[in-house]
PDB file of C-alpha atoms in Angstrom:
ATOM      1  CA  UNK Z   1      14.896  -5.267  -4.275  1.00 62.00           C
ATOM      2  CA  UNK Z   2      15.499  -1.768  -2.902  1.00 71.00           C
ATOM      3  CA  UNK Z   3      13.135  -2.216   0.066  1.00 74.00           C
ATOM      4  CA  UNK Z   4      15.662  -0.345   2.202  1.00 71.00           C
ATOM      5  CA  UNK Z   5      14.950   2.838   0.235  1.00 76.00           C
ATOM      6  CA  UNK Z   6      11.717   3.348   2.161  1.00 80.00           C
ATOM      7  CA  UNK Z   7      11.188   4.015   5.827  1.00 83.00           C
ATOM      8  CA  UNK Z   8       8.813   1.059   6.181  1.00 83.00           C
ATOM      9  CA  UNK Z   9      11.416  -1.176   4.537  1.00 85.00           C
ATOM     10  CA  UNK Z  10      14.102   0.131   6.887  1.00 87.00           C
ATOM     11  CA  UNK Z  11      11.849  -0.673   9.858  1.00 90.00           C
ATOM     12  CA  UNK Z  12      11.356  -4.262   8.691  1.00 91.00           C
ATOM     13  CA  UNK Z  13      15.066  -4.735   8.032  1.00 91.00           C
ATOM     14  CA  UNK Z  14      15.924  -3.311  11.463  1.00 93.00           C
ATOM     15  CA  UNK Z  15      13.489  -5.681  13.210  1.00 96.00           C
ATOM     16  CA  UNK Z  16      14.707  -8.693  11.235  1.00 96.00           C
ATOM     17  CA  UNK Z  17      18.301  -7.776  12.056  1.00 96.00           C
ATOM     18  CA  UNK Z  18      17.483  -7.453  15.752  1.00 97.00           C
ATOM     19  CA  UNK Z  19      15.791 -10.849  15.757  1.00 98.00           C
ATOM     20  CA  UNK Z  20      18.728 -12.461  13.947  1.00 98.00           C
ATOM     21  CA  UNK Z  21      21.334 -11.028  16.315  1.00 98.00           C
ATOM     22  CA  UNK Z  22      19.329 -12.006  19.398  1.00 98.00           C
ATOM     23  CA  UNK Z  23      18.871 -15.555  18.124  1.00 98.00           C
ATOM     24  CA  UNK Z  24      22.617 -15.854  17.443  1.00 98.00           C
ATOM     25  CA  UNK Z  25      23.794 -14.073  20.584  1.00 98.00           C
ATOM     26  CA  UNK Z  26      21.042 -14.121  23.236  1.00 97.00           C
ATOM     27  CA  UNK Z  27      23.434 -13.098  26.027  1.00 98.00           C
ATOM     28  CA  UNK Z  28      23.680  -9.631  24.481  1.00 98.00           C
ATOM     29  CA  UNK Z  29      19.977  -9.161  23.805  1.00 98.00           C
ATOM     30  CA  UNK Z  30      19.796  -5.954  25.873  1.00 98.00           C
ATOM     31  CA  UNK Z  31      22.632  -4.399  23.873  1.00 97.00           C
ATOM     32  CA  UNK Z  32      20.964  -5.231  20.560  1.00 98.00           C
ATOM     33  CA  UNK Z  33      17.576  -4.098  21.862  1.00 98.00           C
ATOM     34  CA  UNK Z  34      19.000  -0.725  22.948  1.00 98.00           C
ATOM     35  CA  UNK Z  35      20.596  -0.186  19.529  1.00 96.00           C
ATOM     36  CA  UNK Z  36      17.380  -1.221  17.824  1.00 97.00           C
ATOM     37  CA  UNK Z  37      15.361   1.243  19.893  1.00 97.00           C
ATOM     38  CA  UNK Z  38      17.810   4.040  19.095  1.00 96.00           C
ATOM     39  CA  UNK Z  39      17.628   3.202  15.393  1.00 95.00           C
ATOM     40  CA  UNK Z  40      13.831   2.992  15.332  1.00 94.00           C
ATOM     41  CA  UNK Z  41      13.662   6.381  17.079  1.00 96.00           C
ATOM     42  CA  UNK Z  42      15.896   7.845  14.354  1.00 94.00           C
ATOM     43  CA  UNK Z  43      13.799   6.132  11.673  1.00 93.00           C
ATOM     44  CA  UNK Z  44      10.587   7.546  13.194  1.00 93.00           C
ATOM     45  CA  UNK Z  45      11.971  11.089  13.311  1.00 95.00           C
ATOM     46  CA  UNK Z  46      13.187  10.787   9.733  1.00 93.00           C
ATOM     47  CA  UNK Z  47       9.805   9.466   8.630  1.00 93.00           C
ATOM     48  CA  UNK Z  48       8.020  12.515  10.057  1.00 94.00           C
ATOM     49  CA  UNK Z  49      10.451  14.928   8.397  1.00 94.00           C
ATOM     50  CA  UNK Z  50      10.407  13.159   5.029  1.00 93.00           C
ATOM     51  CA  UNK Z  51       6.623  12.890   5.031  1.00 92.00           C
ATOM     52  CA  UNK Z  52       6.233  16.578   5.822  1.00 92.00           C
ATOM     53  CA  UNK Z  53       8.719  17.694   3.168  1.00 92.00           C
ATOM     54  CA  UNK Z  54       7.304  15.498   0.412  1.00 91.00           C
ATOM     55  CA  UNK Z  55       3.686  16.249   1.290  1.00 89.00           C
ATOM     56  CA  UNK Z  56       4.264  19.944   0.614  1.00 85.00           C
ATOM     57  CA  UNK Z  57       5.722  19.405  -2.867  1.00 85.00           C
ATOM     58  CA  UNK Z  58       3.847  20.864  -5.813  1.00 84.00           C
ATOM     59  CA  UNK Z  59       5.693  18.719  -8.339  1.00 82.00           C
ATOM     60  CA  UNK Z  60       5.608  15.130  -7.139  1.00 86.00           C
ATOM     61  CA  UNK Z  61       7.554  13.644 -10.065  1.00 89.00           C
ATOM     62  CA  UNK Z  62      11.257  12.938 -10.291  1.00 90.00           C
ATOM     63  CA  UNK Z  63      13.382  11.289 -12.959  1.00 92.00           C
ATOM     64  CA  UNK Z  64      16.061   8.736 -12.156  1.00 92.00           C
ATOM     65  CA  UNK Z  65      18.211   6.473 -14.302  1.00 91.00           C
ATOM     66  CA  UNK Z  66      17.522   3.144 -12.540  1.00 90.00           C
ATOM     67  CA  UNK Z  67      14.243   2.669 -10.609  1.00 90.00           C
ATOM     68  CA  UNK Z  68      15.964   2.245  -7.239  1.00 90.00           C
ATOM     69  CA  UNK Z  69      13.507   4.426  -5.308  1.00 92.00           C
ATOM     70  CA  UNK Z  70      10.280   2.590  -6.114  1.00 91.00           C
ATOM     71  CA  UNK Z  71       9.437   1.765  -2.482  1.00 90.00           C
ATOM     72  CA  UNK Z  72      10.377   5.266  -1.384  1.00 92.00           C
ATOM     73  CA  UNK Z  73       8.187   6.882  -4.059  1.00 92.00           C
ATOM     74  CA  UNK Z  74       5.253   4.587  -3.337  1.00 91.00           C
ATOM     75  CA  UNK Z  75       5.430   5.266   0.407  1.00 89.00           C
ATOM     76  CA  UNK Z  76       5.090   9.011  -0.088  1.00 90.00           C
ATOM     77  CA  UNK Z  77       2.786   9.204  -3.082  1.00 91.00           C
ATOM     78  CA  UNK Z  78       5.357  10.626  -5.463  1.00 91.00           C
ATOM     79  CA  UNK Z  79       6.151   9.452  -8.979  1.00 92.00           C
ATOM     80  CA  UNK Z  80       9.474   7.984 -10.001  1.00 91.00           C
ATOM     81  CA  UNK Z  81      10.129   8.010 -13.747  1.00 92.00           C
ATOM     82  CA  UNK Z  82      12.932   5.622 -14.690  1.00 92.00           C
ATOM     83  CA  UNK Z  83      15.118   6.259 -17.708  1.00 91.00           C
ATOM     84  CA  UNK Z  84      16.211   2.670 -18.193  1.00 90.00           C
ATOM     85  CA  UNK Z  85      13.688  -0.046 -18.949  1.00 85.00           C
ATOM     86  CA  UNK Z  86      14.238  -3.715 -18.220  1.00 84.00           C
ATOM     87  CA  UNK Z  87      17.875  -2.996 -17.408  1.00 82.00           C
ATOM     88  CA  UNK Z  88      18.557  -1.459 -20.837  1.00 86.00           C
ATOM     89  CA  UNK Z  89      19.619   1.986 -22.020  1.00 85.00           C
ATOM     90  CA  UNK Z  90      16.676   3.978 -23.388  1.00 86.00           C
ATOM     91  CA  UNK Z  91      16.015   4.102 -27.101  1.00 88.00           C
ATOM     92  CA  UNK Z  92      16.107   7.441 -28.932  1.00 89.00           C
ATOM     93  CA  UNK Z  93      12.296   7.393 -29.018  1.00 92.00           C
ATOM     94  CA  UNK Z  94      12.099   6.845 -25.255  1.00 89.00           C
ATOM     95  CA  UNK Z  95      14.611   9.649 -24.656  1.00 88.00           C
ATOM     96  CA  UNK Z  96      12.392  12.028 -26.623  1.00 91.00           C
ATOM     97  CA  UNK Z  97       9.337  10.999 -24.545  1.00 91.00           C
ATOM     98  CA  UNK Z  98      11.289  11.415 -21.307  1.00 91.00           C
ATOM     99  CA  UNK Z  99      12.491  14.870 -22.345  1.00 91.00           C
ATOM    100  CA  UNK Z 100       8.937  15.895 -23.221  1.00 93.00           C
ATOM    101  CA  UNK Z 101       7.681  14.640 -19.854  1.00 91.00           C
ATOM    102  CA  UNK Z 102      10.520  16.358 -18.001  1.00 91.00           C
ATOM    103  CA  UNK Z 103       9.628  19.648 -19.657  1.00 92.00           C
ATOM    104  CA  UNK Z 104       5.919  19.184 -18.887  1.00 91.00           C
ATOM    105  CA  UNK Z 105       6.717  18.405 -15.261  1.00 87.00           C
ATOM    106  CA  UNK Z 106       9.296  21.212 -14.956  1.00 87.00           C
ATOM    107  CA  UNK Z 107      11.981  18.782 -13.818  1.00 88.00           C
ATOM    108  CA  UNK Z 108      15.138  20.643 -12.759  1.00 82.00           C
ATOM    109  CA  UNK Z 109      17.165  17.660 -11.540  1.00 85.00           C
ATOM    110  CA  UNK Z 110      17.700  14.226 -13.070  1.00 90.00           C
ATOM    111  CA  UNK Z 111      19.141  11.588 -10.739  1.00 92.00           C
ATOM    112  CA  UNK Z 112      21.545   8.818 -11.531  1.00 91.00           C
ATOM    113  CA  UNK Z 113      23.182   6.235  -9.332  1.00 89.00           C
ATOM    114  CA  UNK Z 114      26.925   5.923  -9.001  1.00 82.00           C
ATOM    115  CA  UNK Z 115      26.551   2.284 -10.080  1.00 81.00           C
ATOM    116  CA  UNK Z 116      25.139   3.211 -13.513  1.00 82.00           C
ATOM    117  CA  UNK Z 117      26.274   5.291 -16.496  1.00 75.00           C
ATOM    118  CA  UNK Z 118      25.388   8.958 -16.531  1.00 82.00           C
ATOM    119  CA  UNK Z 119      25.233   9.311 -20.333  1.00 82.00           C
ATOM    120  CA  UNK Z 120      21.434   9.190 -20.835  1.00 81.00           C
ATOM    121  CA  UNK Z 121      20.920  11.335 -17.745  1.00 87.00           C
ATOM    122  CA  UNK Z 122      23.282  13.978 -19.070  1.00 87.00           C
ATOM    123  CA  UNK Z 123      21.472  14.048 -22.436  1.00 85.00           C
ATOM    124  CA  UNK Z 124      18.105  14.609 -20.775  1.00 88.00           C
ATOM    125  CA  UNK Z 125      19.424  17.102 -18.231  1.00 90.00           C
ATOM    126  CA  UNK Z 126      21.233  19.151 -20.867  1.00 90.00           C
ATOM    127  CA  UNK Z 127      18.227  19.182 -23.185  1.00 89.00           C
ATOM    128  CA  UNK Z 128      15.832  20.478 -20.503  1.00 90.00           C
ATOM    129  CA  UNK Z 129      18.312  22.783 -18.764  1.00 88.00           C
ATOM    130  CA  UNK Z 130      18.421  20.652 -15.628  1.00 88.00           C
ATOM    131  CA  UNK Z 131      21.220  19.361 -13.449  1.00 87.00           C
ATOM    132  CA  UNK Z 132      22.256  15.729 -13.298  1.00 89.00           C
ATOM    133  CA  UNK Z 133      22.807  14.669  -9.692  1.00 91.00           C
ATOM    134  CA  UNK Z 134      24.529  11.479  -8.566  1.00 91.00           C
ATOM    135  CA  UNK Z 135      23.034   9.574  -5.638  1.00 92.00           C
ATOM    136  CA  UNK Z 136      23.953   6.268  -4.039  1.00 90.00           C
ATOM    137  CA  UNK Z 137      20.892   4.238  -2.996  1.00 84.00           C
ATOM    138  CA  UNK Z 138      23.315   1.625  -1.659  1.00 85.00           C
ATOM    139  CA  UNK Z 139      24.933   4.001   0.851  1.00 87.00           C
ATOM    140  CA  UNK Z 140      25.667   2.394   4.192  1.00 87.00           C
ATOM    141  CA  UNK Z 141      23.721   4.968   6.232  1.00 89.00           C
ATOM    142  CA  UNK Z 142      20.247   4.061   5.002  1.00 87.00           C
ATOM    143  CA  UNK Z 143      18.333   6.540   7.165  1.00 89.00           C
ATOM    144  CA  UNK Z 144      20.742   9.375   6.411  1.00 91.00           C
ATOM    145  CA  UNK Z 145      20.570   8.510   2.734  1.00 90.00           C
ATOM    146  CA  UNK Z 146      16.768   8.681   2.732  1.00 91.00           C
ATOM    147  CA  UNK Z 147      17.030  12.153   4.271  1.00 92.00           C
ATOM    148  CA  UNK Z 148      19.674  13.201   1.745  1.00 92.00           C
ATOM    149  CA  UNK Z 149      17.610  12.001  -1.230  1.00 91.00           C
ATOM    150  CA  UNK Z 150      14.544  13.753   0.175  1.00 92.00           C
ATOM    151  CA  UNK Z 151      16.505  16.984   0.469  1.00 91.00           C
ATOM    152  CA  UNK Z 152      17.537  16.663  -3.176  1.00 90.00           C
ATOM    153  CA  UNK Z 153      13.989  15.949  -4.346  1.00 88.00           C
ATOM    154  CA  UNK Z 154      12.486  18.805  -2.369  1.00 88.00           C
ATOM    155  CA  UNK Z 155      15.235  21.190  -3.534  1.00 81.00           C
ATOM    156  CA  UNK Z 156      14.752  20.345  -7.209  1.00 53.00           C
ATOM    157  CA  UNK Z 157      14.895  24.001  -7.997  1.00 50.00           C
ATOM    158  CA  UNK Z 158      18.684  23.953  -7.316  1.00 46.00           C
TER     159      UNK Z 158
END
């Protein structure tokens, strides 16, 4: 799940998609190959930018409601702290621990996905004086979305 949220996952998906289209429609292989090459160029450029931006971060921790950016975080050596656990809203005790961690880590933004409730996010954000920011890890433009999320993470001092 969520492999598309990382550049390496996007590369694998792009290659698998190319192979599938070529096997189903070999007459148009050159067309698919050209699109694939354009996409992989865009992915490569995005990877360099994202890597550079995230490498320079002092605070490499972010908080998010649902752990949708696990592959992304792992790829760039940053820490994703998920509010929900096992698909469940956090307990009051967990909320307290998350708020303490957010304060320790000077978190200024708490992310939530449009597919999930914002209630726990708003509690944490309000308590630590942070903003709650909605993202959509399922956005159609995967590469653009990775760039957008990176911009939000690196601009946590909004």
